[in-house]
């Protein structure tokens, strides 16, 4: 039995103004484009019969670079008025009227701030710390409406000791919770152990995380493939309308395209069903090889998640 979609991860642009060290977008994005409002409307029409409860309008690009992102958000909330809409932004631009209009529709906005000064600029090149501070200053005059604005911090082996500084910055600017996400590898061909930034934590680092930031770390340590919600209730779509299983394996071949097939047809296709069955029986297919979320298990267990 195919369950209804309750979670959606929808990409409306793959343009980005950064080249983050932990992102594989250059390997997977294809031609640069913004999704047209016409196609966005078609996509929403194609999934509106599903009871989507939470959606993220993000992907391999910076959402706010879409020239009509305010309309993108408005159309989404018009289609799914009760759905929790989440957007992440890198804060490396000047706030404009489009941004202010978006705030009317977004329920939760992530400010992606990974590191402090030198570590921030290193991992989020060519981001500038000064530009981030300017953005935060401009944001003081923005009407938040009912939007919960939080800080999303990707933890790697090089920025662990900067967390406290960003938490202080968060408090200074009256932002919501600090969310810590242990860095992952977004490519099934690479294991986390192959990359020093995602595997080079010292015992001191892990103890520091466990003793000071346990409650802010996102994730679930006692997780196995049968617990994967993506195969049963999730959807991941690219700016071109391609449907992939999840945001963990962004380099995977798509199962279909929403502008060619219906989402229900795609979810019934043999390849899709095989991946779903593999996870549900704890016997994952090659699609889920080196699942970066599964690889987090020993780290999350150590820090007590």
CSV table of C-alpha atoms in Angstrom, one decimal:
chain,number,residue,atom,x,y,z
A,1,UNK,CA,0.0,0.0,0.0
A,2,UNK,CA,1.3,3.4,-0.9
A,3,UNK,CA,0.8,6.0,1.8
A,4,UNK,CA,-0.1,9.6,1.2
A,5,UNK,CA,2.6,12.3,1.0
A,6,UNK,CA,2.8,14.4,4.2
A,7,UNK,CA,6.3,15.9,3.7
A,8,UNK,CA,7.6,17.7,0.7
A,9,UNK,CA,11.0,19.1,-0.2
A,10,UNK,CA,10.6,21.3,-3.3
A,11,UNK,CA,13.3,23.1,-5.2
A,12,UNK,CA,12.2,26.2,-7.2
A,13,UNK,CA,15.7,27.4,-8.1
A,14,UNK,CA,19.2,26.0,-8.3
A,15,UNK,CA,20.9,29.3,-8.5
A,16,UNK,CA,23.2,30.0,-5.6
A,17,UNK,CA,25.6,32.7,-4.6
A,18,UNK,CA,27.8,30.4,-2.5
A,19,UNK,CA,30.0,27.3,-2.9
A,20,UNK,CA,29.9,25.7,0.5
A,21,UNK,CA,32.5,23.1,1.3
A,22,UNK,CA,29.9,20.6,2.4
A,23,UNK,CA,27.6,21.0,-0.7
A,24,UNK,CA,27.8,18.8,-3.9
A,25,UNK,CA,25.5,21.1,-6.0
A,26,UNK,CA,28.1,21.5,-8.8
A,27,UNK,CA,28.0,17.8,-9.4
A,28,UNK,CA,24.2,17.4,-9.5
A,29,UNK,CA,22.4,20.5,-10.5
A,30,UNK,CA,22.3,20.5,-14.3
A,31,UNK,CA,21.4,23.7,-16.1
A,32,UNK,CA,20.9,26.8,-13.9
A,33,UNK,CA,17.2,27.8,-13.9
A,34,UNK,CA,14.4,29.3,-11.8
A,35,UNK,CA,11.1,27.4,-12.0
A,36,UNK,CA,8.5,29.4,-13.8
A,37,UNK,CA,5.3,30.3,-12.0
A,38,UNK,CA,3.4,28.4,-14.7
A,39,UNK,CA,5.3,25.2,-13.9
A,40,UNK,CA,5.2,25.9,-10.2
A,41,UNK,CA,1.4,26.0,-10.5
A,42,UNK,CA,1.4,22.7,-12.4
A,43,UNK,CA,3.6,21.1,-9.8
A,44,UNK,CA,1.3,22.2,-7.0
A,45,UNK,CA,-1.8,21.1,-8.9
A,46,UNK,CA,-0.1,17.7,-9.2
A,47,UNK,CA,0.4,17.1,-5.5
A,48,UNK,CA,-2.5,19.1,-3.9
A,49,UNK,CA,-4.6,16.0,-3.4
A,50,UNK,CA,-2.0,14.8,-0.8
A,51,UNK,CA,-2.3,15.9,2.9
A,52,UNK,CA,1.1,17.6,3.0
A,53,UNK,CA,1.7,18.8,6.6
A,54,UNK,CA,5.2,20.2,6.3
A,55,UNK,CA,7.1,21.5,3.3
A,56,UNK,CA,10.6,23.0,2.6
A,57,UNK,CA,11.0,25.2,-0.4
A,58,UNK,CA,14.7,24.7,-0.8
A,59,UNK,CA,17.2,22.4,-2.5
A,60,UNK,CA,20.5,23.0,-4.3
A,61,UNK,CA,20.1,26.7,-4.6
A,62,UNK,CA,19.4,29.8,-2.5
A,63,UNK,CA,15.6,30.2,-2.5
A,64,UNK,CA,15.5,33.9,-2.2
A,65,UNK,CA,17.4,34.2,-5.5
A,66,UNK,CA,14.3,33.2,-7.3
A,67,UNK,CA,13.0,36.5,-8.8
A,68,UNK,CA,9.4,35.8,-7.8
A,69,UNK,CA,9.9,33.8,-4.6
A,70,UNK,CA,7.3,35.9,-2.9
A,71,UNK,CA,4.7,34.6,-5.4
A,72,UNK,CA,6.1,31.1,-5.1
A,73,UNK,CA,5.4,31.2,-1.3
A,74,UNK,CA,2.0,32.8,-1.8
A,75,UNK,CA,0.9,30.2,-4.3
A,76,UNK,CA,2.1,27.4,-2.0
A,77,UNK,CA,0.2,28.7,1.0
A,78,UNK,CA,-2.9,29.3,-1.2
A,79,UNK,CA,-2.7,25.6,-2.2
A,80,UNK,CA,-1.8,24.2,1.3
A,81,UNK,CA,-3.0,26.8,3.8
A,82,UNK,CA,-2.6,24.5,6.8
A,83,UNK,CA,0.9,23.2,5.8
A,84,UNK,CA,3.9,24.4,7.8
A,85,UNK,CA,6.1,26.1,5.3
A,86,UNK,CA,9.9,26.2,5.9
A,87,UNK,CA,12.6,28.0,4.0
A,88,UNK,CA,16.3,28.2,4.6
A,89,UNK,CA,18.4,31.2,3.5
A,90,UNK,CA,22.2,32.0,3.6
A,91,UNK,CA,21.7,35.7,4.5
A,92,UNK,CA,24.3,36.8,1.9
A,93,UNK,CA,22.3,39.6,0.3
A,94,UNK,CA,20.4,42.8,1.1
A,95,UNK,CA,16.9,42.5,2.3
A,96,UNK,CA,14.4,43.9,-0.1
A,97,UNK,CA,10.6,44.1,-0.6
A,98,UNK,CA,10.4,40.6,-2.0
A,99,UNK,CA,11.9,39.2,1.2
A,100,UNK,CA,9.5,41.2,3.3
A,101,UNK,CA,6.6,39.9,1.3
A,102,UNK,CA,7.8,36.3,1.7
A,103,UNK,CA,7.6,36.7,5.5
A,104,UNK,CA,3.8,36.8,5.3
A,105,UNK,CA,3.7,33.2,4.1
A,106,UNK,CA,6.7,31.4,5.7
A,107,UNK,CA,6.1,29.6,9.0
A,108,UNK,CA,9.7,28.9,9.8
A,109,UNK,CA,12.8,30.6,8.4
A,110,UNK,CA,16.2,29.1,8.9
A,111,UNK,CA,19.2,31.4,8.9
A,112,UNK,CA,22.1,29.2,7.8
A,113,UNK,CA,25.1,30.3,9.9
A,114,UNK,CA,27.8,27.6,10.1
A,115,UNK,CA,30.8,28.9,12.0
A,116,UNK,CA,32.1,32.2,13.2
A,117,UNK,CA,34.1,34.7,11.2
A,118,UNK,CA,37.1,32.7,9.7
A,119,UNK,CA,35.4,29.3,9.9
A,120,UNK,CA,32.2,30.8,8.5
A,121,UNK,CA,33.9,32.3,5.5
A,122,UNK,CA,36.0,29.2,4.9
A,123,UNK,CA,33.1,26.8,4.8
A,124,UNK,CA,30.6,29.1,3.0
A,125,UNK,CA,32.9,30.7,0.4
A,126,UNK,CA,32.6,33.4,-0.9
A,127,UNK,CA,30.4,34.5,2.0
A,128,UNK,CA,31.5,37.4,4.0
A,129,UNK,CA,31.0,37.7,7.7
A,130,UNK,CA,30.5,41.5,7.3
A,131,UNK,CA,27.7,40.8,4.9
A,132,UNK,CA,26.0,38.5,7.4
A,133,UNK,CA,26.1,41.1,10.1
A,134,UNK,CA,24.7,43.7,7.7
A,135,UNK,CA,21.8,41.3,6.9
A,136,UNK,CA,21.1,40.7,10.6
A,137,UNK,CA,21.0,44.5,11.1
A,138,UNK,CA,18.6,45.0,8.3
A,139,UNK,CA,16.4,42.2,9.6
A,140,UNK,CA,15.7,44.1,12.8
A,141,UNK,CA,13.2,46.3,10.9
A,142,UNK,CA,11.5,43.3,9.2
A,143,UNK,CA,7.9,42.4,10.2
A,144,UNK,CA,8.2,38.7,11.2
A,145,UNK,CA,4.4,38.2,11.2
A,146,UNK,CA,4.0,34.7,12.7
A,147,UNK,CA,7.2,33.3,11.3
A,148,UNK,CA,9.6,31.5,13.7
A,149,UNK,CA,13.1,32.6,12.7
A,150,UNK,CA,15.8,30.1,13.8
A,151,UNK,CA,19.5,29.5,13.3
A,152,UNK,CA,20.6,26.4,11.5
A,153,UNK,CA,24.2,25.4,12.1
A,154,UNK,CA,25.9,22.6,10.3
A,155,UNK,CA,28.5,21.2,12.6
A,156,UNK,CA,31.8,19.8,11.2
A,157,UNK,CA,35.2,18.9,12.7
A,158,UNK,CA,36.4,22.5,12.1
A,159,UNK,CA,33.7,24.6,13.6
A,160,UNK,CA,32.6,22.8,16.8
A,161,UNK,CA,34.2,25.3,19.1
A,162,UNK,CA,32.4,28.2,17.4
A,163,UNK,CA,28.9,27.1,18.4
A,164,UNK,CA,28.8,29.2,21.5
A,165,UNK,CA,29.7,32.4,19.6
A,166,UNK,CA,26.8,31.8,17.2
A,167,UNK,CA,24.4,31.1,20.0
A,168,UNK,CA,25.4,34.5,21.6
A,169,UNK,CA,24.8,36.1,18.2
A,170,UNK,CA,21.4,34.5,18.0
A,171,UNK,CA,20.4,35.9,21.4
A,172,UNK,CA,21.7,39.3,20.5
A,173,UNK,CA,19.4,39.5,17.5
A,174,UNK,CA,16.4,37.9,19.2
A,175,UNK,CA,16.3,34.9,17.0
A,176,UNK,CA,14.6,31.6,17.8
A,177,UNK,CA,16.2,28.3,18.6
A,178,UNK,CA,19.7,27.1,17.6
A,179,UNK,CA,19.5,23.9,15.5
A,180,UNK,CA,22.6,21.9,15.3
A,181,UNK,CA,22.9,19.4,12.4
A,182,UNK,CA,25.9,17.1,12.2
A,183,UNK,CA,27.5,17.5,8.7
A,184,UNK,CA,26.6,14.8,6.2
A,185,UNK,CA,27.8,13.7,2.8
A,186,UNK,CA,25.2,14.3,0.1
A,187,UNK,CA,26.7,11.8,-2.4
A,188,UNK,CA,26.1,8.0,-2.2
A,189,UNK,CA,29.5,7.3,-3.8
A,190,UNK,CA,31.3,8.8,-0.8
A,191,UNK,CA,31.3,7.7,2.8
A,192,UNK,CA,31.6,10.2,5.7
A,193,UNK,CA,34.7,8.4,6.8
A,194,UNK,CA,36.4,9.5,3.5
A,195,UNK,CA,36.1,13.2,4.5
A,196,UNK,CA,38.0,14.7,7.4
A,197,UNK,CA,35.4,17.4,8.0
A,198,UNK,CA,32.7,14.9,8.6
A,199,UNK,CA,34.7,12.2,10.4
A,200,UNK,CA,37.6,14.1,12.1
A,201,UNK,CA,35.9,14.9,15.4
A,202,UNK,CA,38.2,14.5,18.4
A,203,UNK,CA,37.0,13.0,21.6
A,204,UNK,CA,37.2,16.5,23.1
A,205,UNK,CA,34.9,17.8,20.3
A,206,UNK,CA,32.3,15.0,20.9
A,207,UNK,CA,32.4,15.4,24.7
A,208,UNK,CA,31.9,19.2,24.2
A,209,UNK,CA,28.8,18.5,22.0
A,210,UNK,CA,27.4,16.0,24.4
A,211,UNK,CA,27.9,18.1,27.6
A,212,UNK,CA,26.9,21.5,26.2
A,213,UNK,CA,24.7,21.1,23.1
A,214,UNK,CA,22.9,17.8,23.4
A,215,UNK,CA,19.4,19.3,23.3
A,216,UNK,CA,20.1,21.4,20.3
A,217,UNK,CA,21.4,18.6,18.1
A,218,UNK,CA,18.9,17.4,15.5
A,219,UNK,CA,18.5,13.7,14.6
A,220,UNK,CA,17.8,10.2,15.9
A,221,UNK,CA,20.5,7.8,16.8
A,222,UNK,CA,18.5,4.6,17.0
A,223,UNK,CA,17.5,4.8,13.4
A,224,UNK,CA,17.4,2.1,10.8
A,225,UNK,CA,16.3,2.0,7.2
A,226,UNK,CA,12.8,0.8,8.2
A,227,UNK,CA,12.4,4.1,10.0
A,228,UNK,CA,13.0,6.2,6.8
A,229,UNK,CA,9.9,8.4,6.3
A,230,UNK,CA,11.0,9.4,2.8
A,231,UNK,CA,10.0,6.2,1.1
A,232,UNK,CA,6.5,6.2,2.6
A,233,UNK,CA,5.5,9.8,3.1
A,234,UNK,CA,8.1,12.1,1.5
A,235,UNK,CA,8.7,13.7,-1.9
A,236,UNK,CA,11.8,15.5,-3.2
A,237,UNK,CA,11.5,17.4,-6.5
A,238,UNK,CA,14.1,19.4,-8.4
A,239,UNK,CA,13.7,22.7,-10.3
A,240,UNK,CA,13.2,20.7,-13.5
A,241,UNK,CA,10.4,18.7,-11.9
A,242,UNK,CA,12.4,15.5,-11.4
A,243,UNK,CA,11.3,13.3,-8.5
A,244,UNK,CA,14.0,11.8,-6.3
A,245,UNK,CA,13.5,9.7,-3.2
A,246,UNK,CA,15.2,12.0,-0.7
A,247,UNK,CA,17.6,14.8,0.0
A,248,UNK,CA,20.2,12.4,1.2
A,249,UNK,CA,21.2,11.1,-2.2
A,250,UNK,CA,20.9,14.2,-4.4
A,251,UNK,CA,23.0,12.6,-7.1
A,252,UNK,CA,20.6,9.7,-7.7
A,253,UNK,CA,18.8,9.3,-11.0
A,254,UNK,CA,15.3,10.6,-10.9
A,255,UNK,CA,12.4,8.1,-10.8
A,256,UNK,CA,10.3,10.3,-13.1
A,257,UNK,CA,9.2,13.9,-13.8
A,258,UNK,CA,6.1,15.6,-12.5
A,259,UNK,CA,5.7,17.5,-15.8
A,260,UNK,CA,5.4,14.2,-17.6
A,261,UNK,CA,3.9,11.7,-15.1
A,262,UNK,CA,1.7,12.2,-12.2
A,263,UNK,CA,3.2,11.8,-8.7
A,264,UNK,CA,1.0,8.8,-8.0
A,265,UNK,CA,2.2,7.1,-11.2
A,266,UNK,CA,5.9,7.8,-10.3
A,267,UNK,CA,5.5,6.3,-6.8
A,268,UNK,CA,4.1,3.1,-8.3
A,269,UNK,CA,7.0,2.6,-10.7
A,270,UNK,CA,9.1,-0.5,-10.2
A,271,UNK,CA,12.3,1.2,-9.3
A,272,UNK,CA,10.6,3.5,-6.8
A,273,UNK,CA,8.8,0.5,-5.2
A,274,UNK,CA,12.0,-1.5,-5.0
A,275,UNK,CA,13.8,1.3,-3.0
A,276,UNK,CA,10.7,1.6,-0.8
A,277,UNK,CA,10.5,-2.1,-0.1
A,278,UNK,CA,14.2,-2.3,0.6
A,279,UNK,CA,14.0,0.3,3.3
A,280,UNK,CA,10.8,-1.0,4.8
A,281,UNK,CA,12.3,-4.5,5.2
A,282,UNK,CA,15.7,-3.2,6.4
A,283,UNK,CA,17.3,-4.6,3.3
A,284,UNK,CA,18.3,-1.4,1.4
A,285,UNK,CA,19.0,-1.4,-2.3
A,286,UNK,CA,22.1,0.2,-3.9
A,287,UNK,CA,20.2,3.5,-4.0
A,288,UNK,CA,20.6,3.8,-0.3
A,289,UNK,CA,24.3,2.8,-0.2
A,290,UNK,CA,26.3,5.0,2.2
A,291,UNK,CA,23.2,6.7,3.5
A,292,UNK,CA,24.6,9.8,5.2
A,293,UNK,CA,21.9,9.8,7.8
A,294,UNK,CA,22.5,6.2,8.7
A,295,UNK,CA,26.2,7.0,8.9
A,296,UNK,CA,25.5,9.6,11.6
A,297,UNK,CA,24.4,6.8,14.0
A,298,UNK,CA,27.7,6.4,15.9
A,299,UNK,CA,28.2,10.2,16.3
A,300,UNK,CA,24.6,10.7,17.5
A,301,UNK,CA,24.8,7.9,19.9
A,302,UNK,CA,28.1,9.2,21.4
A,303,UNK,CA,26.6,12.7,22.0
A,304,UNK,CA,23.5,11.2,23.5
A,305,UNK,CA,20.8,11.8,20.9
